[in-house]
CSV table of C-alpha atoms and ligand atoms in Angstrom, one decimal:
chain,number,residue,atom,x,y,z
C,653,UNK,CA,0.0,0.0,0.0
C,654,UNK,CA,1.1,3.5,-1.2
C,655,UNK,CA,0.8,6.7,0.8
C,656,UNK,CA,1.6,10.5,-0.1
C,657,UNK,CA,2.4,12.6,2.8
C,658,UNK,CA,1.7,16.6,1.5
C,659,UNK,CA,3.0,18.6,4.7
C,660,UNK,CA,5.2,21.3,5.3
C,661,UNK,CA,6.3,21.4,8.5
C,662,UNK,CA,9.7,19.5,7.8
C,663,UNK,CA,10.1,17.2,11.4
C,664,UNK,CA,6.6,16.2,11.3
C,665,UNK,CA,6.8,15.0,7.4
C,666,UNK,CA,9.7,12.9,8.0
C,667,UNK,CA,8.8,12.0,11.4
C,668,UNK,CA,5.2,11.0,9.5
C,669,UNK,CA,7.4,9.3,6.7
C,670,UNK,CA,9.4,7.1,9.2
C,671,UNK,CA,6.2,6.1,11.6
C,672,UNK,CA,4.6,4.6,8.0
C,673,UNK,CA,7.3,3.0,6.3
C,674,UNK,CA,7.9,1.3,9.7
C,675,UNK,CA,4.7,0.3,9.5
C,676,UNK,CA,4.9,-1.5,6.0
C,677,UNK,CA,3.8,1.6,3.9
C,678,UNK,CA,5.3,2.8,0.8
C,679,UNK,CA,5.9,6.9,1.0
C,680,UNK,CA,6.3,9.5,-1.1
C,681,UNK,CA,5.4,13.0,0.2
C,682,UNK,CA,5.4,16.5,-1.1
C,683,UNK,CA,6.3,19.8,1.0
C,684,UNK,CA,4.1,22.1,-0.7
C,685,UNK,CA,0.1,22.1,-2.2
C,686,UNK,CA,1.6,22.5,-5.9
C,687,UNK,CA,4.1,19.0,-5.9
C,688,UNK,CA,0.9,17.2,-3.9
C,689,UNK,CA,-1.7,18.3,-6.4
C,690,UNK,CA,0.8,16.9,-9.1
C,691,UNK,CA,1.9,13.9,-7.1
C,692,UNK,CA,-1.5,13.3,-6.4
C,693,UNK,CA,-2.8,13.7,-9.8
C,694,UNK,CA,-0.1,11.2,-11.8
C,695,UNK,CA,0.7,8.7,-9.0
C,696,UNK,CA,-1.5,5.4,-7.6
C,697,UNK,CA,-1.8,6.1,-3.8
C,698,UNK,CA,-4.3,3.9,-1.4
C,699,UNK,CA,-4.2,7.0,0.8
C,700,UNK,CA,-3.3,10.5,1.2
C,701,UNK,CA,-2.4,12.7,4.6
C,702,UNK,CA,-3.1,16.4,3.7
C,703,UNK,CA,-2.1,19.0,5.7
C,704,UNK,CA,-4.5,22.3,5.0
C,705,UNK,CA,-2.1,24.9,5.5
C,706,UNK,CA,0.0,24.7,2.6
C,707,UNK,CA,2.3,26.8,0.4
C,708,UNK,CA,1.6,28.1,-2.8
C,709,UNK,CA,-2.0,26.2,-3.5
C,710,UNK,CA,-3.7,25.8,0.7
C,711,UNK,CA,-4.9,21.8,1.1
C,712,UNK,CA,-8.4,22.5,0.5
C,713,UNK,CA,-8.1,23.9,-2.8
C,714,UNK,CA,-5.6,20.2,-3.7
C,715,UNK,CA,-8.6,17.7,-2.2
C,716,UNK,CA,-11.1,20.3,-4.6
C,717,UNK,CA,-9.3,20.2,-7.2
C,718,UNK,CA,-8.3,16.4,-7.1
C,719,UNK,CA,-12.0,15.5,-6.3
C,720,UNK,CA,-13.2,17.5,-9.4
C,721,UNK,CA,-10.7,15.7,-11.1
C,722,UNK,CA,-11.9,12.5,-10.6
C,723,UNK,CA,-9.2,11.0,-8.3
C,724,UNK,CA,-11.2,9.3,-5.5
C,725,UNK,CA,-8.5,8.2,-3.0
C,726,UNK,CA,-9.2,8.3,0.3
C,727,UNK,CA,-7.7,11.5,2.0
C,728,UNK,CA,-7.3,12.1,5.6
C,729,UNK,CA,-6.8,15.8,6.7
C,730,UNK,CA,-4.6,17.1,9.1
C,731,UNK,CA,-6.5,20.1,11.2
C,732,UNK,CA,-5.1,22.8,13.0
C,733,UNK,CA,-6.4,21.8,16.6
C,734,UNK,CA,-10.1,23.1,18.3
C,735,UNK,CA,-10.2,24.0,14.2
C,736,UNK,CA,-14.3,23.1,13.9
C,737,UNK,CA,-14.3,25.3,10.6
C,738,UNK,CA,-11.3,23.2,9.3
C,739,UNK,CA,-13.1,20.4,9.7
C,740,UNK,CA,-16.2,20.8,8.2
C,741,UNK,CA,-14.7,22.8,5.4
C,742,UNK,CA,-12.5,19.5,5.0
C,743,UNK,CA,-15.3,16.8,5.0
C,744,UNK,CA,-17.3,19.1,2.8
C,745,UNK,CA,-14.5,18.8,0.0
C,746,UNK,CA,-14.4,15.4,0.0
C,747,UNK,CA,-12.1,14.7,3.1
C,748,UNK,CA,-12.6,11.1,4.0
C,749,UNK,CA,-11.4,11.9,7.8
C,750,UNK,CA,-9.8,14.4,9.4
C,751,UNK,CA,-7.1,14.3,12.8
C,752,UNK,CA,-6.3,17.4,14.8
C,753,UNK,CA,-2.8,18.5,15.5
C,754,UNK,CA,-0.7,17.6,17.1
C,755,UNK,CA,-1.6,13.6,17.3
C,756,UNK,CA,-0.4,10.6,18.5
C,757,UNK,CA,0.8,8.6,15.4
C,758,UNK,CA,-0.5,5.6,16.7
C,759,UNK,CA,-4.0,6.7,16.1
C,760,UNK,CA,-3.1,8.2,12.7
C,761,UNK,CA,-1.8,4.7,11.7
C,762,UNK,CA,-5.1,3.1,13.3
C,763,UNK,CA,-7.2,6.1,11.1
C,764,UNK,CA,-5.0,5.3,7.6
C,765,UNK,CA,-5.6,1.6,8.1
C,766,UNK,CA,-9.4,1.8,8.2
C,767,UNK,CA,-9.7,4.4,5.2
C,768,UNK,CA,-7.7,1.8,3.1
C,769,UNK,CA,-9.7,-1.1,3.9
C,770,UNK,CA,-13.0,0.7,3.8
C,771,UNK,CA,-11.8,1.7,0.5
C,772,UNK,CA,-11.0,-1.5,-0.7
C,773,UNK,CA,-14.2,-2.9,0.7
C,774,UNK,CA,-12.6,-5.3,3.7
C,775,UNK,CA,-14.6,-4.9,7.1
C,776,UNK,CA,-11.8,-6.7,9.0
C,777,UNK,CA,-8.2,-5.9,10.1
C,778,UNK,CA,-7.7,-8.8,9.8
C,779,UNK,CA,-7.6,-10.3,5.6
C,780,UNK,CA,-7.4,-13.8,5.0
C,781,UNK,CA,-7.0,-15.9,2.0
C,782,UNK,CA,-7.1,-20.2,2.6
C,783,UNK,CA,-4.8,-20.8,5.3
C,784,UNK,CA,-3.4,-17.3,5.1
C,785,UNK,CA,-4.1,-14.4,7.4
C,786,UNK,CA,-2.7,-11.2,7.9
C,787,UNK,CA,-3.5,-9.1,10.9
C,788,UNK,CA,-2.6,-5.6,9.4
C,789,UNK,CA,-2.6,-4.0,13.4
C,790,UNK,CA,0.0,-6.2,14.2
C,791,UNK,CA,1.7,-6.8,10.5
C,792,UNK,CA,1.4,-10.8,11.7
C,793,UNK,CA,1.0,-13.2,8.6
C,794,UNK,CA,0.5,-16.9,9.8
C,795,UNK,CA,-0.5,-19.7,7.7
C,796,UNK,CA,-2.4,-22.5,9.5
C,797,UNK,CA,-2.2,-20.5,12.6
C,798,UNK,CA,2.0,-20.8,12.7
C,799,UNK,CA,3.6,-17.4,12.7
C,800,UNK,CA,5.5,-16.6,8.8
C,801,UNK,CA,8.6,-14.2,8.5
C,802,UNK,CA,7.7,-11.8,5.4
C,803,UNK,CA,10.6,-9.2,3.8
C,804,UNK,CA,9.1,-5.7,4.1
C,805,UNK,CA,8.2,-5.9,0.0
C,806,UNK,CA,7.2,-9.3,0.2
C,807,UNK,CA,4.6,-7.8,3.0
C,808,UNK,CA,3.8,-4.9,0.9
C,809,UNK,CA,3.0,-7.1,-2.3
C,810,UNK,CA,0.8,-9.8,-0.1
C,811,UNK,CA,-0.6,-7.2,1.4
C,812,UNK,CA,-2.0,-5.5,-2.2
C,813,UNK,CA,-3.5,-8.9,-3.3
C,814,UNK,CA,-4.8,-9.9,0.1
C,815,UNK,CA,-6.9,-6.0,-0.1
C,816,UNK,CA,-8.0,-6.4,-3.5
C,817,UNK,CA,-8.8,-10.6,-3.2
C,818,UNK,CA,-10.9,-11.7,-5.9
C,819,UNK,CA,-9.7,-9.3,-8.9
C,820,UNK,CA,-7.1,-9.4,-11.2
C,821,UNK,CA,-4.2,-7.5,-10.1
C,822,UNK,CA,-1.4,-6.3,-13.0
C,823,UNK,CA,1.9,-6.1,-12.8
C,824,UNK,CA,1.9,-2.3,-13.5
C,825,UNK,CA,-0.7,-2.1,-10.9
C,826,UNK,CA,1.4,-4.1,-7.8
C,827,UNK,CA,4.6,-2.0,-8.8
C,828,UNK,CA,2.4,1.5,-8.8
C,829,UNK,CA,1.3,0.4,-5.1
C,830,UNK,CA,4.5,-1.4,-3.2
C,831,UNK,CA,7.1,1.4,-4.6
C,832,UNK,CA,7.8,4.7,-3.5
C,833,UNK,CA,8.0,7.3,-6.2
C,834,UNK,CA,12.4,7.1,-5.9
C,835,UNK,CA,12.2,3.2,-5.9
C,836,UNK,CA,14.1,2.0,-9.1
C,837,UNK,CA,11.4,-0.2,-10.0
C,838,UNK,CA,11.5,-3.0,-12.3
C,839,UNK,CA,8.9,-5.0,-13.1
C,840,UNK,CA,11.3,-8.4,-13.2
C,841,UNK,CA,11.1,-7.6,-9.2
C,842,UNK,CA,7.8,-8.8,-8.8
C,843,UNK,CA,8.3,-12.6,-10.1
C,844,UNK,CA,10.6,-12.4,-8.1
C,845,UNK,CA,8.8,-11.4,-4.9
C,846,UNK,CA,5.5,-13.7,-6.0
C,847,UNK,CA,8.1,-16.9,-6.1
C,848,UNK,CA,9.2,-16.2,-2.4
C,849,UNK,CA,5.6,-15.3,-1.5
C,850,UNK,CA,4.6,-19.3,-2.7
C,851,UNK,CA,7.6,-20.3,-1.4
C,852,UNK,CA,6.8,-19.5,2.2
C,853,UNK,CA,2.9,-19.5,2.2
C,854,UNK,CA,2.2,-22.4,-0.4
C,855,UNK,CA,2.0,-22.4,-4.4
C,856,UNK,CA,-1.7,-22.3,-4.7
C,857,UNK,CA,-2.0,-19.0,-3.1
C,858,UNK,CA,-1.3,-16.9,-5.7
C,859,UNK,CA,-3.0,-17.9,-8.8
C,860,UNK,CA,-0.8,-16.5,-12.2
C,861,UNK,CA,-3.2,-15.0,-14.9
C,862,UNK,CA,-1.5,-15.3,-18.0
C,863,UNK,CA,-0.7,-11.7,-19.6
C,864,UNK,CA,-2.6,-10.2,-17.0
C,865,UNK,CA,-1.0,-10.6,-13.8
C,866,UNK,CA,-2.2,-12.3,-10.2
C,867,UNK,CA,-4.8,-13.1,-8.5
C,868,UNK,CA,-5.6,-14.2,-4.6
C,869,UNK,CA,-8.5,-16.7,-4.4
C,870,UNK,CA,-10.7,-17.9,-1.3
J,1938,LIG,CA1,1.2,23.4,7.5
């Protein structure tokens, strides 16, 4: 999963940066409204943190503009604190929650990881597939209930199939959402990845479809 940080404040963007890639997150982020609008635009993110004081174009006018633009990932806005205005002014532009400043990241974390699985249509924290399940609170993968040691990419790319179980998912599609946007990324990677993947949680969990990429059944 793929997340743009657009924040300004330089400490709390990387401090933001660090907490989510520890986390299993792939992050790009943008210092100012005009790089996150672009970002935002031309990149595949599963979420988006928006500050709303921004420079050169403020974090209301981005979510606007990206909303009227068609791009419908979920956004969670970062308010000014006691800001009630911000808020609603957020929600109304198609903010899909907001947090209050400052915040304790562990709640922000908590926050991101419901908007993505709302948005990919998953109840549950935790996602399971067979014998497979991944508890994304605790980043736990087991299979038949015995603890498995993932690679952080090889967490990032099960983690993309197990959201999106049931649909075809391409190879431009997997490298779009487990890279960052400085990754050298090459798509040779991910047949790479998917073979350690079987390897450790069994060959019949990923299904290959030919010329189209991978699917995770039931
Ligand atoms: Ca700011």
């Amino acid at each position: 999963m793929r997340i743009l940080i657009v924040e300004d404040e330089p400490n709390l963007s990387r401090q933001l940066r660090q907490t989510l890639e520890q986390a299993g997150y792939a992050v790009d982020s943008a210092m100012d409204g005009e790089e996150g609008q672009y970002l935002g635009e031309t990149e595949q993110y599963d979420a988006v943190i928006l500050d709303l004081g921004l420079p050169e174009v403020d974090g209301l006018t981005v979510l606007d503009r990206w909303r009227k633009a068609g791009r419908k990932m979920p956004v969670l806005v970062l308010t000014a604190r006691d800001s009630w205005s911000d808020k609603v002014a957020g929600l109304d532009a198609g903010a899909d929650d907001y947090l209050a400043k400052p915040f304790q990241s562990e709640e922000l974390i908590a926050r991101l990881r419901a908007l993505i699985r709302r948005a990919s249509g998953n109840a549950s924290a935790e996602l399971v597939a067979g014998d497979v399940r991944m508890d994304t609170r605790s980043g736990r993968v087991t299979l038949n209930g015995e603890p498995v040691k993932l690679t952080a990419q090889e967490y990032k790319l099960l983690s993309y199939l197990l959201h999106h179980k049931g649909k075809v998912v391409s190879r431009t599609e997997l490298i779009e959402h487990i890279y960052d946007q400085d990754f050298d990324r090459d798509s040779n990677t991910i047949e790479v990845f998917i073979t350690r993947i079987r390897k450790k949680l069994g060959a019949e969990l990923i299904t290959t479809i030919r010329g189209l990429g991978y699917s995770l059944e039931d």
